mmCIF file of C-alpha atoms in Angstrom:
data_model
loop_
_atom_site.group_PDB
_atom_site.id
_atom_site.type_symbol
_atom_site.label_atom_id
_atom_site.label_comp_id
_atom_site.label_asym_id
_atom_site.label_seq_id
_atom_site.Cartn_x
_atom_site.Cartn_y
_atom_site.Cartn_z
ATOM 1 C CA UNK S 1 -31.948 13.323 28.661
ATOM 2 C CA UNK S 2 -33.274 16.621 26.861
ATOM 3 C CA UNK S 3 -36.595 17.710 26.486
ATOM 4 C CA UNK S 4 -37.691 17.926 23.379
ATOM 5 C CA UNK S 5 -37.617 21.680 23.408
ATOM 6 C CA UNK S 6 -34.097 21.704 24.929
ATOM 7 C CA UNK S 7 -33.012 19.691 22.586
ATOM 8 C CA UNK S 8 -34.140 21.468 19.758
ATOM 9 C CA UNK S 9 -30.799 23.811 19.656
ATOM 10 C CA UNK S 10 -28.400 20.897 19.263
ATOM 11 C CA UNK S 11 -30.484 19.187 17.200
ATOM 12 C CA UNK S 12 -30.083 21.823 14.680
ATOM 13 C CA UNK S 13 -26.682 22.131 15.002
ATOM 14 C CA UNK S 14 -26.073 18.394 14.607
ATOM 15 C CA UNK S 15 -28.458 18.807 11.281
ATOM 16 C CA UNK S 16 -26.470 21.554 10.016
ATOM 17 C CA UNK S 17 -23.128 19.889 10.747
ATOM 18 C CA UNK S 18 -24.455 16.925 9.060
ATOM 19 C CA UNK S 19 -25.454 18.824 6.027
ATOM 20 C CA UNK S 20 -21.904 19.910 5.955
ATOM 21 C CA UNK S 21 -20.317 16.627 6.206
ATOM 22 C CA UNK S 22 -22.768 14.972 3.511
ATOM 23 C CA UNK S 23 -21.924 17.800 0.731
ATOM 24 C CA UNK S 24 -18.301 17.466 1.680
ATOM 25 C CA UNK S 25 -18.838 13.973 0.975
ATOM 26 C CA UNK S 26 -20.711 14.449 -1.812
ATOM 27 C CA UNK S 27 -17.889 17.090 -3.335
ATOM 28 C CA UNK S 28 -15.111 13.925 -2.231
ATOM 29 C CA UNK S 29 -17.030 11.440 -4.034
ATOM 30 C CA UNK S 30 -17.352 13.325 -7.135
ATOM 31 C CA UNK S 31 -14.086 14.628 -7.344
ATOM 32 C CA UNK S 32 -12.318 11.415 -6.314
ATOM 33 C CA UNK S 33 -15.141 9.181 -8.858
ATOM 34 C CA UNK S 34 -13.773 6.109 -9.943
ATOM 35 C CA UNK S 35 -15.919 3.863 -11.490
ATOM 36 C CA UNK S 36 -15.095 0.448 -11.887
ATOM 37 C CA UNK S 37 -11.407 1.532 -11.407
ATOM 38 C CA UNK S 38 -8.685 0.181 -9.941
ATOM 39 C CA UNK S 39 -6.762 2.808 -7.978
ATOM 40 C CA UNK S 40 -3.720 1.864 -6.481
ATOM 41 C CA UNK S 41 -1.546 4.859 -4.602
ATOM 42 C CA UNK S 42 2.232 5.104 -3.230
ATOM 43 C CA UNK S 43 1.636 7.252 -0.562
ATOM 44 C CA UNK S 44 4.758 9.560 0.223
ATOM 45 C CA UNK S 45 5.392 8.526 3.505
ATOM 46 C CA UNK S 46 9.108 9.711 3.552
ATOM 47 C CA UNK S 47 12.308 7.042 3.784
ATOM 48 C CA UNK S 48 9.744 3.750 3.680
ATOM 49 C CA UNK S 49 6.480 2.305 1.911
ATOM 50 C CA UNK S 50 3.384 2.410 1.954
ATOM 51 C CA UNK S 51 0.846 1.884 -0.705
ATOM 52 C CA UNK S 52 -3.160 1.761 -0.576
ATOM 53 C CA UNK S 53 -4.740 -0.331 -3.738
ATOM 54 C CA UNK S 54 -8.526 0.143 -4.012
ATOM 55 C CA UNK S 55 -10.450 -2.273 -5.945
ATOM 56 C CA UNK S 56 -13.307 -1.806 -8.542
ATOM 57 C CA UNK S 57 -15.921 -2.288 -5.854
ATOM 58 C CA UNK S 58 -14.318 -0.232 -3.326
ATOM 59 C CA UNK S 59 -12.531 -3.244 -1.429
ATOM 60 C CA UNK S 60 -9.082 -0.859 0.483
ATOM 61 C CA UNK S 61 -5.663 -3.308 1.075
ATOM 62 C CA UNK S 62 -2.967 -0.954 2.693
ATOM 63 C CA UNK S 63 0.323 -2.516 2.174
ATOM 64 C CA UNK S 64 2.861 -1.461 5.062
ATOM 65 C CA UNK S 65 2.201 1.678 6.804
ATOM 66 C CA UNK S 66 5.749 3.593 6.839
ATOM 67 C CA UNK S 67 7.966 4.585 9.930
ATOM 68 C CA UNK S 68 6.241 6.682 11.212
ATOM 69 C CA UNK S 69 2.729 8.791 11.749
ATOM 70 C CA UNK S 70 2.769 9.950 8.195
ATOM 71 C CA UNK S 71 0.449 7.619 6.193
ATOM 72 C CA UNK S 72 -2.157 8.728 8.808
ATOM 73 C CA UNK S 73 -2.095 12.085 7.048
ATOM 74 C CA UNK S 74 -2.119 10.809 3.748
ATOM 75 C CA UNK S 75 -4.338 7.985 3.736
ATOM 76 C CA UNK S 76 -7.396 10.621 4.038
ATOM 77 C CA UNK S 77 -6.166 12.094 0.604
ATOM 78 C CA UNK S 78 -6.781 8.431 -1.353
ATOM 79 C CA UNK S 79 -9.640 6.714 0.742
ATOM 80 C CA UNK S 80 -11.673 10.017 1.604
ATOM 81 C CA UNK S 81 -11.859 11.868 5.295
ATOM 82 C CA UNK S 82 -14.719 10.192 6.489
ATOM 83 C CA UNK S 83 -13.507 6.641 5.860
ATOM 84 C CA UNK S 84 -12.795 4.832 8.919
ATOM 85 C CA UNK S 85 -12.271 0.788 7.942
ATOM 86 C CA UNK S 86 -9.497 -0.886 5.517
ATOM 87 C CA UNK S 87 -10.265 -4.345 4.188
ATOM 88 C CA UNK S 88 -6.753 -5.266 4.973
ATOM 89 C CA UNK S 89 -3.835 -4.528 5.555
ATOM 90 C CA UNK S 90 -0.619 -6.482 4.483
ATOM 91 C CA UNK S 91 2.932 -6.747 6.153
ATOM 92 C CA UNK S 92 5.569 -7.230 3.846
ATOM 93 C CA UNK S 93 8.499 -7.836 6.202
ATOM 94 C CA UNK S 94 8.986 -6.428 9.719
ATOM 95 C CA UNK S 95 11.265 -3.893 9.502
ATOM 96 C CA UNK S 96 10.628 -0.218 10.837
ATOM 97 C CA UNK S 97 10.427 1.767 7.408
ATOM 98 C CA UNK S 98 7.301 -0.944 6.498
ATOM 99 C CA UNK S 99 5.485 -1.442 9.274
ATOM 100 C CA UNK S 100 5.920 1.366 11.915
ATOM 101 C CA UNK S 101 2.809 3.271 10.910
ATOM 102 C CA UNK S 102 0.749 0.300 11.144
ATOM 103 C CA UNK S 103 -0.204 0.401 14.575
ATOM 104 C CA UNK S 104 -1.204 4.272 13.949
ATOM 105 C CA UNK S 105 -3.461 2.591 11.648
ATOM 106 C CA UNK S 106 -4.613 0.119 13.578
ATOM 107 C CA UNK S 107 -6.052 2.592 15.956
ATOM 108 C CA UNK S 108 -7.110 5.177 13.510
ATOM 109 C CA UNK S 109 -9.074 2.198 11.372
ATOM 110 C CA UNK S 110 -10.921 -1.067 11.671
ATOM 111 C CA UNK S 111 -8.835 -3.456 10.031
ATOM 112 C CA UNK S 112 -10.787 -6.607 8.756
ATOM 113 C CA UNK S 113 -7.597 -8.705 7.537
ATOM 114 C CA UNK S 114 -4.183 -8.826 8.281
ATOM 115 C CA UNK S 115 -1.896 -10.416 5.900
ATOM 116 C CA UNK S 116 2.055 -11.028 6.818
ATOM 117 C CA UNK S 117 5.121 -13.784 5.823
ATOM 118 C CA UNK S 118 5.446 -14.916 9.514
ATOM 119 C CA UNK S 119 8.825 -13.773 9.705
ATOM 120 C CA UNK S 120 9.918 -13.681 13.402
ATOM 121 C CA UNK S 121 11.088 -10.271 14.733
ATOM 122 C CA UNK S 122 11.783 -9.195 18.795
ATOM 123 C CA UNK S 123 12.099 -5.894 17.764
ATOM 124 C CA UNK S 124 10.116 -3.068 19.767
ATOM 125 C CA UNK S 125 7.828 -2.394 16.808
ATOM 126 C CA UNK S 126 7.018 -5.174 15.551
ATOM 127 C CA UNK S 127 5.590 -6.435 19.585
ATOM 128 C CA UNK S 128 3.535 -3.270 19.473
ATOM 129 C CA UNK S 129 2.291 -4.144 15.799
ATOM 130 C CA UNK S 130 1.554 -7.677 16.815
ATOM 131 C CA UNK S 131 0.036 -6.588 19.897
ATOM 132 C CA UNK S 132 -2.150 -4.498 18.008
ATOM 133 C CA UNK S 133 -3.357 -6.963 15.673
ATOM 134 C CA UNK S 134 -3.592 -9.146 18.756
ATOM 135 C CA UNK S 135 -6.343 -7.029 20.189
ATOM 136 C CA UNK S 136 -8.502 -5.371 16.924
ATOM 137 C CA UNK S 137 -11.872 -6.471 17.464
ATOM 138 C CA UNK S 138 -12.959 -9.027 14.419
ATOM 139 C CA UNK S 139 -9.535 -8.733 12.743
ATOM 140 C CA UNK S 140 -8.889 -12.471 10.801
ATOM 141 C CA UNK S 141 -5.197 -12.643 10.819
ATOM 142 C CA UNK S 142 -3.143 -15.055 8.194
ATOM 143 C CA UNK S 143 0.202 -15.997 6.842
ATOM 144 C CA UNK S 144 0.986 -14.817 2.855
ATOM 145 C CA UNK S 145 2.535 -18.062 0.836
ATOM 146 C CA UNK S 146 2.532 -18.266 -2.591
ATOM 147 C CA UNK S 147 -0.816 -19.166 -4.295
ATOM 148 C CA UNK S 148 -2.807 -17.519 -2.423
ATOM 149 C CA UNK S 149 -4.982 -15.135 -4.169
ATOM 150 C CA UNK S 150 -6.793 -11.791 -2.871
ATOM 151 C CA UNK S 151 -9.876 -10.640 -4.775
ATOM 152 C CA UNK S 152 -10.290 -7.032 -4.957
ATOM 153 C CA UNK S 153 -13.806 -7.205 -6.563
ATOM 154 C CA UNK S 154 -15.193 -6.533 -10.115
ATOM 155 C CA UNK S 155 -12.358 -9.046 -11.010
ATOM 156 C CA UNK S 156 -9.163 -7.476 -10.187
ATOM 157 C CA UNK S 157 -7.282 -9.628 -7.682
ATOM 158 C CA UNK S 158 -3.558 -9.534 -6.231
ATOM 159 C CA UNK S 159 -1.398 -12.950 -6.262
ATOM 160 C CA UNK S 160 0.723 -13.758 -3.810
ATOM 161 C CA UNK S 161 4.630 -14.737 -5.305
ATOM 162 C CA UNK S 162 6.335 -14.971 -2.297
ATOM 163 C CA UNK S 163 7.154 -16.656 -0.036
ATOM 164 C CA UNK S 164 6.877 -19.500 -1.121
ATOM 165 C CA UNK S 165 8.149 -21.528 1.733
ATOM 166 C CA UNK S 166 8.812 -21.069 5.908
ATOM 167 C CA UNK S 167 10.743 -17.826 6.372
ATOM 168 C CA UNK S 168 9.713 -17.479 9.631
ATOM 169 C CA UNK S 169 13.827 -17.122 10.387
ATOM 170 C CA UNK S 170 14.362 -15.575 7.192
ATOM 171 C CA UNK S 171 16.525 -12.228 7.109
ATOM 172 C CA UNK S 172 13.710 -9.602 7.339
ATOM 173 C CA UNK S 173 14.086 -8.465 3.452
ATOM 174 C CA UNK S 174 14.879 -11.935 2.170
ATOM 175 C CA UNK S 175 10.804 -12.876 3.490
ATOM 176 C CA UNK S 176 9.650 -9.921 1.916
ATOM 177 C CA UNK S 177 5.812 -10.626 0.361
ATOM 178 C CA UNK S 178 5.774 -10.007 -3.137
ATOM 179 C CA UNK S 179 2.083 -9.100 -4.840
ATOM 180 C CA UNK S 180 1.250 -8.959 -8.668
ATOM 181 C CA UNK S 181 -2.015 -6.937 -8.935
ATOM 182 C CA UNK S 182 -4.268 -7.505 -11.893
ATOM 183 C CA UNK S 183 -6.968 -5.571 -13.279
ATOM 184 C CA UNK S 184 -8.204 -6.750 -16.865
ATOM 185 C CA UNK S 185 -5.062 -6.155 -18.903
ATOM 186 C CA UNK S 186 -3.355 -3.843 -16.709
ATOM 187 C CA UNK S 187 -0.866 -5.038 -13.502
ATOM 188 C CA UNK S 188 1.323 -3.890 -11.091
ATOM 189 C CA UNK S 189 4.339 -5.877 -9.617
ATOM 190 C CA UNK S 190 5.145 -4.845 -5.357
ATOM 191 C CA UNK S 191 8.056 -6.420 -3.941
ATOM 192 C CA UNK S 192 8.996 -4.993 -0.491
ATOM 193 C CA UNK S 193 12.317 -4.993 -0.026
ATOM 194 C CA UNK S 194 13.371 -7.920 -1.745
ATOM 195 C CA UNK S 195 16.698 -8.586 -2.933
ATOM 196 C CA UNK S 196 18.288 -9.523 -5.764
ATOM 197 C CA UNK S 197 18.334 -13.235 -5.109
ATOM 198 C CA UNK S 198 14.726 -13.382 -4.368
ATOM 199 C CA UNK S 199 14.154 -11.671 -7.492
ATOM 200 C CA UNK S 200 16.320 -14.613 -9.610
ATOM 201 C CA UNK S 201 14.409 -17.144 -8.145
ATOM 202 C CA UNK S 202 11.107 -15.412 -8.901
ATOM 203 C CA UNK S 203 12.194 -15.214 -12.485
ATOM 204 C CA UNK S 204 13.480 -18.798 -12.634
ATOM 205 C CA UNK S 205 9.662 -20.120 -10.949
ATOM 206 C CA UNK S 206 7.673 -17.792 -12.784
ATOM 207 C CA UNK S 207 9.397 -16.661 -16.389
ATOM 208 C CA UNK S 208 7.124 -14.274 -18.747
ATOM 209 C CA UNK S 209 4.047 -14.715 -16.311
ATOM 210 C CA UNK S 210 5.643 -11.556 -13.972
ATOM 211 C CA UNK S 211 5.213 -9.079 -17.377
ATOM 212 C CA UNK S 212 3.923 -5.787 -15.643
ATOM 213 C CA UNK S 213 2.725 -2.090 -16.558
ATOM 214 C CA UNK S 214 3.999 -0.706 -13.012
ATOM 215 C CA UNK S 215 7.024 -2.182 -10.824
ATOM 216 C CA UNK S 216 7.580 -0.560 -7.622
ATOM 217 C CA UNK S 217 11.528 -0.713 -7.217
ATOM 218 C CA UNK S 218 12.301 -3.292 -4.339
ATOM 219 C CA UNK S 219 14.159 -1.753 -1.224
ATOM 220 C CA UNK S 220 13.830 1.914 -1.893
ATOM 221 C CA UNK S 221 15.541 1.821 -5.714
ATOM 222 C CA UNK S 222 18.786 0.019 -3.627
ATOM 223 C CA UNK S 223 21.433 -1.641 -5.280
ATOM 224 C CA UNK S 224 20.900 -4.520 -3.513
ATOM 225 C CA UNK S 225 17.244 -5.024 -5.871
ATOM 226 C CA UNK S 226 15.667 -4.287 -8.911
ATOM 227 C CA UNK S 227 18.892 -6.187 -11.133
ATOM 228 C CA UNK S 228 18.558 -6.413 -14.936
ATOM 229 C CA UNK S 229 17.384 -10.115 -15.236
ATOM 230 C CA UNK S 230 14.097 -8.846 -13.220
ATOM 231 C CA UNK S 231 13.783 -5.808 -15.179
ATOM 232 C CA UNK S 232 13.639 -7.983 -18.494
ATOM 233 C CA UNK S 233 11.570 -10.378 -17.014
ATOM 234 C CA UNK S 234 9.140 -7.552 -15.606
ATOM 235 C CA UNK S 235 9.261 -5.111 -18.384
ATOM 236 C CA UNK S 236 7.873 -2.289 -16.624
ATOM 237 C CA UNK S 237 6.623 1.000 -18.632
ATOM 238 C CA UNK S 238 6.870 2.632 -15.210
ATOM 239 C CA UNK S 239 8.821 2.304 -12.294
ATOM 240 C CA UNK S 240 8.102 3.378 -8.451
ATOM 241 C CA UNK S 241 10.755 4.216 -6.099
ATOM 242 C CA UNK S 242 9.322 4.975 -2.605
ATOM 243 C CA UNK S 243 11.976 7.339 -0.456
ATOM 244 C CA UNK S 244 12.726 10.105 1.407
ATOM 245 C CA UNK S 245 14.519 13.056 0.357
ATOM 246 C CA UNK S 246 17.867 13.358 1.734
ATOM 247 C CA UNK S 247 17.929 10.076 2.886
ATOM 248 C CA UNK S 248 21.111 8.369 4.994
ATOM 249 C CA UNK S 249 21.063 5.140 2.821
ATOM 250 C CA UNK S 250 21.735 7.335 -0.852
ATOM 251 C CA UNK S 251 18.628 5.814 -2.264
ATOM 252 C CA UNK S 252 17.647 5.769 -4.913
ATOM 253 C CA UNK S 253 21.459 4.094 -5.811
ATOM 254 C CA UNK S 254 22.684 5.751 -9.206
ATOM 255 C CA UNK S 255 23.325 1.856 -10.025
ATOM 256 C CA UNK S 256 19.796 0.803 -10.045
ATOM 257 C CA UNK S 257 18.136 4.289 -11.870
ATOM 258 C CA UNK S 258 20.897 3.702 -14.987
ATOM 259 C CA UNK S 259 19.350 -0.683 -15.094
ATOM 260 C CA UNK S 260 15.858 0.865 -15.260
ATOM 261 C CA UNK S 261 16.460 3.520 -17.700
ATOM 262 C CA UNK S 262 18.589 0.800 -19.894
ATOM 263 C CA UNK S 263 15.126 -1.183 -19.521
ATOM 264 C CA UNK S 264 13.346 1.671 -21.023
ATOM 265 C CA UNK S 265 11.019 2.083 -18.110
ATOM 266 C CA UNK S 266 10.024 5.764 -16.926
ATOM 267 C CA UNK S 267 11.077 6.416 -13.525
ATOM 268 C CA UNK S 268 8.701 8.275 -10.509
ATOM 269 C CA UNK S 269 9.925 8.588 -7.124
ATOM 270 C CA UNK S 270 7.610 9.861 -4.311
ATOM 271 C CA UNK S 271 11.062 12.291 -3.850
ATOM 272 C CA UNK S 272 10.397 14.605 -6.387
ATOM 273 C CA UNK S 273 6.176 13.889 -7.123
ATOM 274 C CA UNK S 274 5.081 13.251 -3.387
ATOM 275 C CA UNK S 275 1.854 10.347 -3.902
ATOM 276 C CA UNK S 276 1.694 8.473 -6.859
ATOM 277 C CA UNK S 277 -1.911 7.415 -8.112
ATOM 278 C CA UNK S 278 -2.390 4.944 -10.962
ATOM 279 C CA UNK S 279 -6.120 4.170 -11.936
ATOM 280 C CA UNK S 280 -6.825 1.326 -14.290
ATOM 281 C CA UNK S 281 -10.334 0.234 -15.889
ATOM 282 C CA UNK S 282 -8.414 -2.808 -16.801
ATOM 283 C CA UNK S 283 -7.746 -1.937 -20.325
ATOM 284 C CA UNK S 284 -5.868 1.467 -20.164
ATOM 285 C CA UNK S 285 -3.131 2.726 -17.337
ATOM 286 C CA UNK S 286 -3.450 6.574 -16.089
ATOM 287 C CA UNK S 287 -1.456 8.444 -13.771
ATOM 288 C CA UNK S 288 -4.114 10.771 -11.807
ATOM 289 C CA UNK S 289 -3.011 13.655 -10.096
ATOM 290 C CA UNK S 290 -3.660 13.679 -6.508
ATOM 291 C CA UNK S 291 -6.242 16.387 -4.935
ATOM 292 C CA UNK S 292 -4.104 15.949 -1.573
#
């Protein structure tokens, strides 16, 4: 232990560090203010997703973490540098490009939640994932079925669509969780990867109650999702592809950008504008441009 006059050199270097960290906390806080916002964020994580919603009250849900290391680096720009904990974090369906970066996160964060359709998977990442979640200290983990319904404080919340039923031996992007956020007036629809015939049955269950300001394009803006009977059903101003540039799989397909823009929706693709921030008060929709 130090003497008090020993210590009295580190001391002040801990104060001044700490000075340092509050006003760069401060400066964070005031540039990032959001008052009784809802902030939700597709975070360019390259050729997957990855999206952190922050409710009014400051309540964090990360949904899927990416393939690799890269939400680590760009969580920091949308929950601040000196936040350690997310509320929870949601698995939409175990496949690589999702859920890859979630045990980085796992071990970079305390998780308090973790949120997943149960779809079985032997695959190398998702054991590690599991494994993970297995072992976080105080981490509640549950299955995602329709009706269940996640409060994000100050009265925004995020429904769950789908599943709807067991898809424990579902093909991966057939289980995919689908979430409808809702803040006042304003909404967002998140699909995962689901495909088209997922997307008919969600319009046959749930008709004009899926109406959205912001659809994120399911499976990267493939062909395979985002068909014209969802598009009418969604009627997006907006809508979010999440890919990587150059990517293998040619998304977005030229297909699926020609049914949006027939829709009348704007397009934004984490390709060409890198993280995509939406803040709501629940009345009126802004884009805010990231400081990251």
């Amino acid at each position: 232990m130090f003497s008090f006059l020993r210590a009295r050199p580190l001391a002040s270097i801990f104060i001044i560090f700490l000075l340092a960290s509050l006003n760069g906390a401060v400066y964070y806080a005031l540039m990032h203010r959001d008052d009784a916002r809802l902030t939700v964020s597709f975070l360019d994580v390259g050729q997957g997703d990855s999206i952190l919603v922050r409710g009014p009250t400051g309540i964090e849900m990360l949904i899927d973490g990416g393939r690799d290391r890269s939400v680590l680096r760009r969580l920091p720009g949308v929950i601040g540098p000196f936040d350690r904990s997310i509320d929870l974090v949601v698995e939409t369906h175990p496949d690589a490009d999702h859920i890859a970066g979630l045990a980085d996160v796992l071990e970079r964060y305390r998780v308090h939640y973790f949120l997943s359709p149960g779809i079985e998977n032997d695959t190398a990442t998702t054991k590690r994932l599991l494994a993970d979640v297995a072992k976080e200290r105080g981490l509640t983990a549950f299955t995602a079925r329709k009706g269940e319904r996640i409060h994000l404080g100050g009265g925004a919340y995020a429904d769950v669509l789908y599943p709807d039923h067991d898809v424990s031996k579902s093909e991966t992007n057939a289980g995919s969780v689908v979430l409808h956020i809702v803040y006042g007036g304003t909404s967002f629809m998140l699909t995962g990867d689901l495909p088209s015939s997922g997307e008919d049955h969600l319009v046959t269950e749930d008709g004009a109650t899926l109406k959205s300001d912001v659809l994120k394009a399911g499976h990267h803006g493939s062909r395979t999702s985002t068909d014209s009977g969802w598009l009418a059903a969604v009627g997006p101003s907006t809508v979010v592809i999440s890919a990587g540039k150059d990517n293998s799989y040619g998304h977005p397909h030229p297909e699926t950008l020609d049914r949006i823009r027939l829709q009348g929706a704007a397009i934004l693709s984490t390709i060409d504008e890198g993280t995509i921030t939406f803040t709501s008060d629940g009345v009126t929709l802004l884009r805010k441009k990231s400081a990251f």
